[in-house]
mmCIF file of C-alpha atoms in Angstrom:
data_model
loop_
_atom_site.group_PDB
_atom_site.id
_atom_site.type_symbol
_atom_site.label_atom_id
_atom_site.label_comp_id
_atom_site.label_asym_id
_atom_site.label_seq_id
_atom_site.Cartn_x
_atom_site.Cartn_y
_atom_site.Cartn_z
ATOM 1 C CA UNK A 1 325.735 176.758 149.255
ATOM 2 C CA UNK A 2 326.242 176.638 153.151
ATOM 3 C CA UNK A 3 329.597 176.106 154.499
ATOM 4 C CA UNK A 4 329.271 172.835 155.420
ATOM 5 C CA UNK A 5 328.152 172.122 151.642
ATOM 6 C CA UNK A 6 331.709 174.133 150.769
ATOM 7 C CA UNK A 7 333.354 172.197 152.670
ATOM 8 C CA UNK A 8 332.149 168.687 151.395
ATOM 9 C CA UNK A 9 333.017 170.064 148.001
ATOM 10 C CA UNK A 10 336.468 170.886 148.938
ATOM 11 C CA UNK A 11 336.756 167.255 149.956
ATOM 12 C CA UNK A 12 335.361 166.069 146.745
ATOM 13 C CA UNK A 13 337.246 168.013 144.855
ATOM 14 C CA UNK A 14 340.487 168.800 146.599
ATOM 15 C CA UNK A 15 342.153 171.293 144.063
ATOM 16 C CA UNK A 16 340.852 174.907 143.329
ATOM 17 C CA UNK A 17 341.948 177.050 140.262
ATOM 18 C CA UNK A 18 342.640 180.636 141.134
ATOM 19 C CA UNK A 19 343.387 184.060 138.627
ATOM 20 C CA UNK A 20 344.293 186.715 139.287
ATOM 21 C CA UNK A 21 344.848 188.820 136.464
ATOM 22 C CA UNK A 22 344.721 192.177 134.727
ATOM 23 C CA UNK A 23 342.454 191.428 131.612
ATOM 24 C CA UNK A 24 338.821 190.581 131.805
ATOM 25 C CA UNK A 25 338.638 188.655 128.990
ATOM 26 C CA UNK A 26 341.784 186.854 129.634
ATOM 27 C CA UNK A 27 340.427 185.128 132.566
ATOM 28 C CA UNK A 28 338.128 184.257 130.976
ATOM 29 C CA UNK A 29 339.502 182.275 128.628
ATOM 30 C CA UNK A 30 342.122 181.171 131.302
ATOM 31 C CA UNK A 31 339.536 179.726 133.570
ATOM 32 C CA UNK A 32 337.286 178.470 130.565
ATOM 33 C CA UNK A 33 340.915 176.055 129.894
ATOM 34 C CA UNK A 34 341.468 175.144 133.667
ATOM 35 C CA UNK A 35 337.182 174.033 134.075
ATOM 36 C CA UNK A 36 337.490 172.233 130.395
ATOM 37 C CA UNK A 37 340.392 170.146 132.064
ATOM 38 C CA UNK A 38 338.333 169.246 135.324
ATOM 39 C CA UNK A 39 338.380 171.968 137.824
ATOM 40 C CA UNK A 40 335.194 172.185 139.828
ATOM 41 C CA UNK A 41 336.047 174.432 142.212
ATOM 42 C CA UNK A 42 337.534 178.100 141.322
ATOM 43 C CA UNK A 43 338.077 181.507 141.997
ATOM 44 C CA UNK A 44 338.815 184.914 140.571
ATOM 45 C CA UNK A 45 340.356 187.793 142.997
ATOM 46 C CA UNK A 46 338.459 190.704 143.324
ATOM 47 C CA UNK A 47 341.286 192.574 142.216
ATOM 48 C CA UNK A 48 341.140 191.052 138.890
ATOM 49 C CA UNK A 49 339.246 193.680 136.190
ATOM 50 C CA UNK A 50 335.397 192.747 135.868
ATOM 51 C CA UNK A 51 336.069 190.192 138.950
ATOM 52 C CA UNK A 52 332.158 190.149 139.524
ATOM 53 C CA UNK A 53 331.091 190.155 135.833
ATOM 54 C CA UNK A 54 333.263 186.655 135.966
ATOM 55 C CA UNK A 55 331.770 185.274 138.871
ATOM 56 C CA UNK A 56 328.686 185.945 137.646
ATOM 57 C CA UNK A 57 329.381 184.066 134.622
ATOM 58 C CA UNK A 58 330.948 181.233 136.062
ATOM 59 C CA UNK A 59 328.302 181.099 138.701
ATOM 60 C CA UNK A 60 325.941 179.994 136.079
ATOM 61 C CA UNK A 61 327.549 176.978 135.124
ATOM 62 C CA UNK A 62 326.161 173.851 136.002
ATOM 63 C CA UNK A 63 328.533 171.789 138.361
ATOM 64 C CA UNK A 64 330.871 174.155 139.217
ATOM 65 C CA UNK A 65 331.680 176.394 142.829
ATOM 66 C CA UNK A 66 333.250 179.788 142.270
ATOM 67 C CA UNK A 67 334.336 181.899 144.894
ATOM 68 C CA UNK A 68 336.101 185.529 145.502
ATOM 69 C CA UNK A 69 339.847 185.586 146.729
ATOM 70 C CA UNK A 70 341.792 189.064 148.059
ATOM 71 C CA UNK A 71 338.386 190.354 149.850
ATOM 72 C CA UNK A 72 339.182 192.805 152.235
ATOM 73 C CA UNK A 73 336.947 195.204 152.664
ATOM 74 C CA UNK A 74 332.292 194.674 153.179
ATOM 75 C CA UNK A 75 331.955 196.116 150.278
ATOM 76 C CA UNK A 76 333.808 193.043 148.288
ATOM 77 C CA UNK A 77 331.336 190.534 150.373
ATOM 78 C CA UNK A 78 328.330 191.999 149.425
ATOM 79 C CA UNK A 79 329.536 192.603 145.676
ATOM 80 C CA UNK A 80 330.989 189.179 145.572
ATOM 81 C CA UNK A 81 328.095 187.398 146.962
ATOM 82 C CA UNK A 82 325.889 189.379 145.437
ATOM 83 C CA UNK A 83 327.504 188.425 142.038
ATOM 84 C CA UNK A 84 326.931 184.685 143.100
ATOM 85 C CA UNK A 85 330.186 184.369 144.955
ATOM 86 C CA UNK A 86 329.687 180.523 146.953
ATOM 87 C CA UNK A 87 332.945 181.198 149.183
ATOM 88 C CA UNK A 88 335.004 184.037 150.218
ATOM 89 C CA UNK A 89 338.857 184.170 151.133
ATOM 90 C CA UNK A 90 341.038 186.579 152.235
ATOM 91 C CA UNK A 91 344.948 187.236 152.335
ATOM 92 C CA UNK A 92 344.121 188.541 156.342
ATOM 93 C CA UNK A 93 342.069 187.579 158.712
ATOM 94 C CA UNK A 94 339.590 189.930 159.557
ATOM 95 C CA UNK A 95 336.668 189.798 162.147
ATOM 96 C CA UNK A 96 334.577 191.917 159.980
ATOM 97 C CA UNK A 97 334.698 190.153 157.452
ATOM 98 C CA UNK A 98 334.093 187.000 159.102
ATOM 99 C CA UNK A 99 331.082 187.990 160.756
ATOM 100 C CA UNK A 100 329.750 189.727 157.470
ATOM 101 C CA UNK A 101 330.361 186.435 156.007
ATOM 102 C CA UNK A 102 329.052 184.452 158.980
ATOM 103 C CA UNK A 103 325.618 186.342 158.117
ATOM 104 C CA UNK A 104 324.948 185.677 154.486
ATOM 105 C CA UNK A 105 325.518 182.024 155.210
ATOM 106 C CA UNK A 106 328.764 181.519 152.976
ATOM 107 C CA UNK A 107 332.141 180.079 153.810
ATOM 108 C CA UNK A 108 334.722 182.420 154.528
ATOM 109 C CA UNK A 109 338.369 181.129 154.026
ATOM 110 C CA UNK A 110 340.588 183.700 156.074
ATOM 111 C CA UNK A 111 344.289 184.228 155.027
ATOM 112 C CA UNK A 112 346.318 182.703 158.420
ATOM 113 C CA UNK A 113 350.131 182.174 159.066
ATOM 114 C CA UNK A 114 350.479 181.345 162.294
ATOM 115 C CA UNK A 115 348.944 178.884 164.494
ATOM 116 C CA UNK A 116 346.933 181.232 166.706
ATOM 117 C CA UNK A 117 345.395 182.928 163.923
ATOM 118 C CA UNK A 118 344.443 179.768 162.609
ATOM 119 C CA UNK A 119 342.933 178.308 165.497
ATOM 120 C CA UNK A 120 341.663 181.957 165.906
ATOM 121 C CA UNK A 121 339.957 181.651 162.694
ATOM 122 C CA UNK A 122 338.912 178.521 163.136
ATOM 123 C CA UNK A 123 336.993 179.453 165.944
ATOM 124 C CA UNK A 124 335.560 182.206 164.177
ATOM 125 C CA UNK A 125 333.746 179.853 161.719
ATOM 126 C CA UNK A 126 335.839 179.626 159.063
ATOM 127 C CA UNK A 127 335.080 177.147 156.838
ATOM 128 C CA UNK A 128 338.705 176.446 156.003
ATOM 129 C CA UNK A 129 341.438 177.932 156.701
ATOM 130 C CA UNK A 130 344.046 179.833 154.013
ATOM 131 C CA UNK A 131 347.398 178.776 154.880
ATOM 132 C CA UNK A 132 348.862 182.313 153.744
ATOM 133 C CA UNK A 133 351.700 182.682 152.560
ATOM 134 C CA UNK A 134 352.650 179.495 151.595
ATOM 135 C CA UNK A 135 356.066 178.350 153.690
ATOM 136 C CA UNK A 136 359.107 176.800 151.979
ATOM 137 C CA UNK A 137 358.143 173.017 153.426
ATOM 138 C CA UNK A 138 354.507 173.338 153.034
ATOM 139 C CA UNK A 139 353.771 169.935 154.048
ATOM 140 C CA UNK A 140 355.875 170.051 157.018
ATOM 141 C CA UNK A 141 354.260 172.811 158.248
ATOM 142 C CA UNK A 142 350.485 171.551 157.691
ATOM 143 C CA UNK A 143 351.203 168.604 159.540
ATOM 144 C CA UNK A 144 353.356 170.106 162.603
ATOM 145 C CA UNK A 145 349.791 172.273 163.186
ATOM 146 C CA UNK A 146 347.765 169.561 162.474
ATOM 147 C CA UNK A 147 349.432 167.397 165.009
ATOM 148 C CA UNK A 148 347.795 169.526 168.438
ATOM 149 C CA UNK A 149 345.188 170.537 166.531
ATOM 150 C CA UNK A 150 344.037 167.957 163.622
ATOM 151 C CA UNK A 151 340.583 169.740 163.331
ATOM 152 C CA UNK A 152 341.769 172.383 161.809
ATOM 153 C CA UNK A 153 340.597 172.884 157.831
ATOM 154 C CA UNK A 154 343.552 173.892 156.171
ATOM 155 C CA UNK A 155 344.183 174.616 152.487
ATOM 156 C CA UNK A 156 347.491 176.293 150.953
ATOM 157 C CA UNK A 157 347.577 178.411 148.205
ATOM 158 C CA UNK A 158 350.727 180.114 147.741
ATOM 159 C CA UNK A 159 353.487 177.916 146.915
ATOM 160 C CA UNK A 160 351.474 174.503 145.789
ATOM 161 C CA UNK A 161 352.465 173.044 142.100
ATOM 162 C CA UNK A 162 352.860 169.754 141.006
ATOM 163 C CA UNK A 163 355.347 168.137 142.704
ATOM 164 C CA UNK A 164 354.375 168.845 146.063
ATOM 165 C CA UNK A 165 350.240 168.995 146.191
ATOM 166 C CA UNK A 166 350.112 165.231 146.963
ATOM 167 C CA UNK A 167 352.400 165.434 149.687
ATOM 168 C CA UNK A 168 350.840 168.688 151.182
ATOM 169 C CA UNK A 169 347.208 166.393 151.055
ATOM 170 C CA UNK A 170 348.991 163.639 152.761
ATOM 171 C CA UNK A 171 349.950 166.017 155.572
ATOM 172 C CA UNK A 172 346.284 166.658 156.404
ATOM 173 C CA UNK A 173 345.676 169.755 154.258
ATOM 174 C CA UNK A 174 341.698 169.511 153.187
ATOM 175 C CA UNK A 175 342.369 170.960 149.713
ATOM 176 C CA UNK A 176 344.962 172.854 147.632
ATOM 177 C CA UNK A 177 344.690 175.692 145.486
ATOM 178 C CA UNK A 178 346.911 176.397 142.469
ATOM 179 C CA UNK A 179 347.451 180.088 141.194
ATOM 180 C CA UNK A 180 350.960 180.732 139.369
ATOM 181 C CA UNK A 181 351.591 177.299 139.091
ATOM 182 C CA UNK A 182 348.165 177.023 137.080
ATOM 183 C CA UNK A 183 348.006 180.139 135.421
ATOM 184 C CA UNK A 184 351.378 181.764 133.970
ATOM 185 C CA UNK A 185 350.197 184.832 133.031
ATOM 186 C CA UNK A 186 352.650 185.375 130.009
ATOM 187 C CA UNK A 187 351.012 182.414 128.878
ATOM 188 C CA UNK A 188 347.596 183.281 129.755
ATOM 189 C CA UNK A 189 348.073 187.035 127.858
ATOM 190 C CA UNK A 190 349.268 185.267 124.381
ATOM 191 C CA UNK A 191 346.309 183.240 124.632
ATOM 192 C CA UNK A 192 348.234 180.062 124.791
ATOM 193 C CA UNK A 193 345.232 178.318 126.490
ATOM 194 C CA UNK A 194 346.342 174.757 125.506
ATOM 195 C CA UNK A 195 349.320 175.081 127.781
ATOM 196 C CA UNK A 196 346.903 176.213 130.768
ATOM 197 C CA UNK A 197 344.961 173.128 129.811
ATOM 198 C CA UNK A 198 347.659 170.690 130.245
ATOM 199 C CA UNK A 199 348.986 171.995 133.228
ATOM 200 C CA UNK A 200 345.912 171.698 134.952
ATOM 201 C CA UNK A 201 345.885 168.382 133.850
ATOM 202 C CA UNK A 202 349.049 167.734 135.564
ATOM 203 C CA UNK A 203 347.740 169.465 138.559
ATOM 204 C CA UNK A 204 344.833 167.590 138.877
ATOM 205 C CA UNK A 205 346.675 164.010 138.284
ATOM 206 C CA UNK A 206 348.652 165.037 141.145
ATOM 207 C CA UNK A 207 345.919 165.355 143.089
ATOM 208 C CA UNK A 208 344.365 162.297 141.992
ATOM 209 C CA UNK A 209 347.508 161.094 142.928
ATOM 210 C CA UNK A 210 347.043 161.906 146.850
ATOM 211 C CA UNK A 211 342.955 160.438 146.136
ATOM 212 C CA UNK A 212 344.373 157.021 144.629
ATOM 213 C CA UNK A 213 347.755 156.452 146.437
ATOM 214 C CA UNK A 214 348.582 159.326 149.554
ATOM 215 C CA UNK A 215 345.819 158.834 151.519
ATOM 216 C CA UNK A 216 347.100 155.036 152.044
ATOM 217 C CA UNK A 217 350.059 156.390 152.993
ATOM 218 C CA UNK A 218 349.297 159.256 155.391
#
């Protein structure tokens, strides 16, 4: 998968599930709950125990992108890719990593605050761009940035539930993703995987939400 293919499956898709974790088989079972409910697009963090036994796993599953989140170091690229990572992101931007990234031919999604690193990144060839952390008005922000520069790929993923992912779409953001709001690990460590389930149905009927109703309105 190119980056331009990424991309076009971000805005497809809109909404990507993300674990981070400390049990292997946990996220497993987590992620297994957020795909049944319609996820397409997901991720586990390389910090995450057996992170590229999962993407390797999930890789083989017809019809759906997954991707390696808190990758920091060239090492992580070529493991995660190697595993059958489609897209990288990062809580930093980092040249090295964009250019290792750049090589292999997959999206990079560097973590960015500001708006100089994101127009930094940007320029670097991210794919997207990680709005990182997430700030209190999240759509606000997205489309105050968006306003000078509206080619800018951005997608938030700190801060994002279900009461504000419609209105952070409508602001411009390209996608969302959803990490404690998706996966509460108390939740996820009973095994309580019907709860997961319906809250990323919620999530996702927000989202449709933005699809069916937002857009109109942005």
């Amino acid at each position: 998968m190119s980056p331009e293919q990424f991309l076009e499956a971000v805005l497809r898709h809109r909404a990507i599930a993300i674990f981070r974790g400390q049990h292997q088989g946990r996220a497993a079972a987590a992620m297994d709950a957020a795909v049944g409910a319609g996820f397409r697009i997901i991720e586990f963090t390389v910090s995450t125990p057996g992170a590229y036994e999962l993407i390797a796993e999930f890789a083989r599953r017809p019809g759906v992108v997954v991707g390696a989140g808190t990758v920091l170091d060239l090492a992580a690229v070529e493991a995660a890719v190697g595993a059958g990572a489609k897209f990288l992101v990062s809580p930093v931007f980092d040249p090295q990593i964009m250019a290792a990234a750049r090589d292999l031919d997959v999206a990079i999604l560097p973590g960015c605050f500001t708006p100089t690193e994101l127009l930094q990144a940007h320029r670097g060839g991210a794919a997207c761009q990680k709005l990182f952390p997430g700030p209190d008005d999240i759509a606000g922000y997205v489309r105050a940035v968006l306003g000078p520069m509206p080619f800018l790929r951005i997608i938030p993923t700190n801060g994002v539930h279900h009461e504000n992912a419609a209105d952070v779409l409508a602001a411009g953001a390209v996608g969302v993703g959803f990490t404690t709001s998706l996966f509460d690990l108390a939740e996820v460590e009973h095994r309580h995987l019907d709860k997961v389930a319906e809250r990323a149905r919620v999530l996702l009927a927000a989202v449709r939400h933005f699809t069916t109703v937002g857009r109109r309105q942005a």
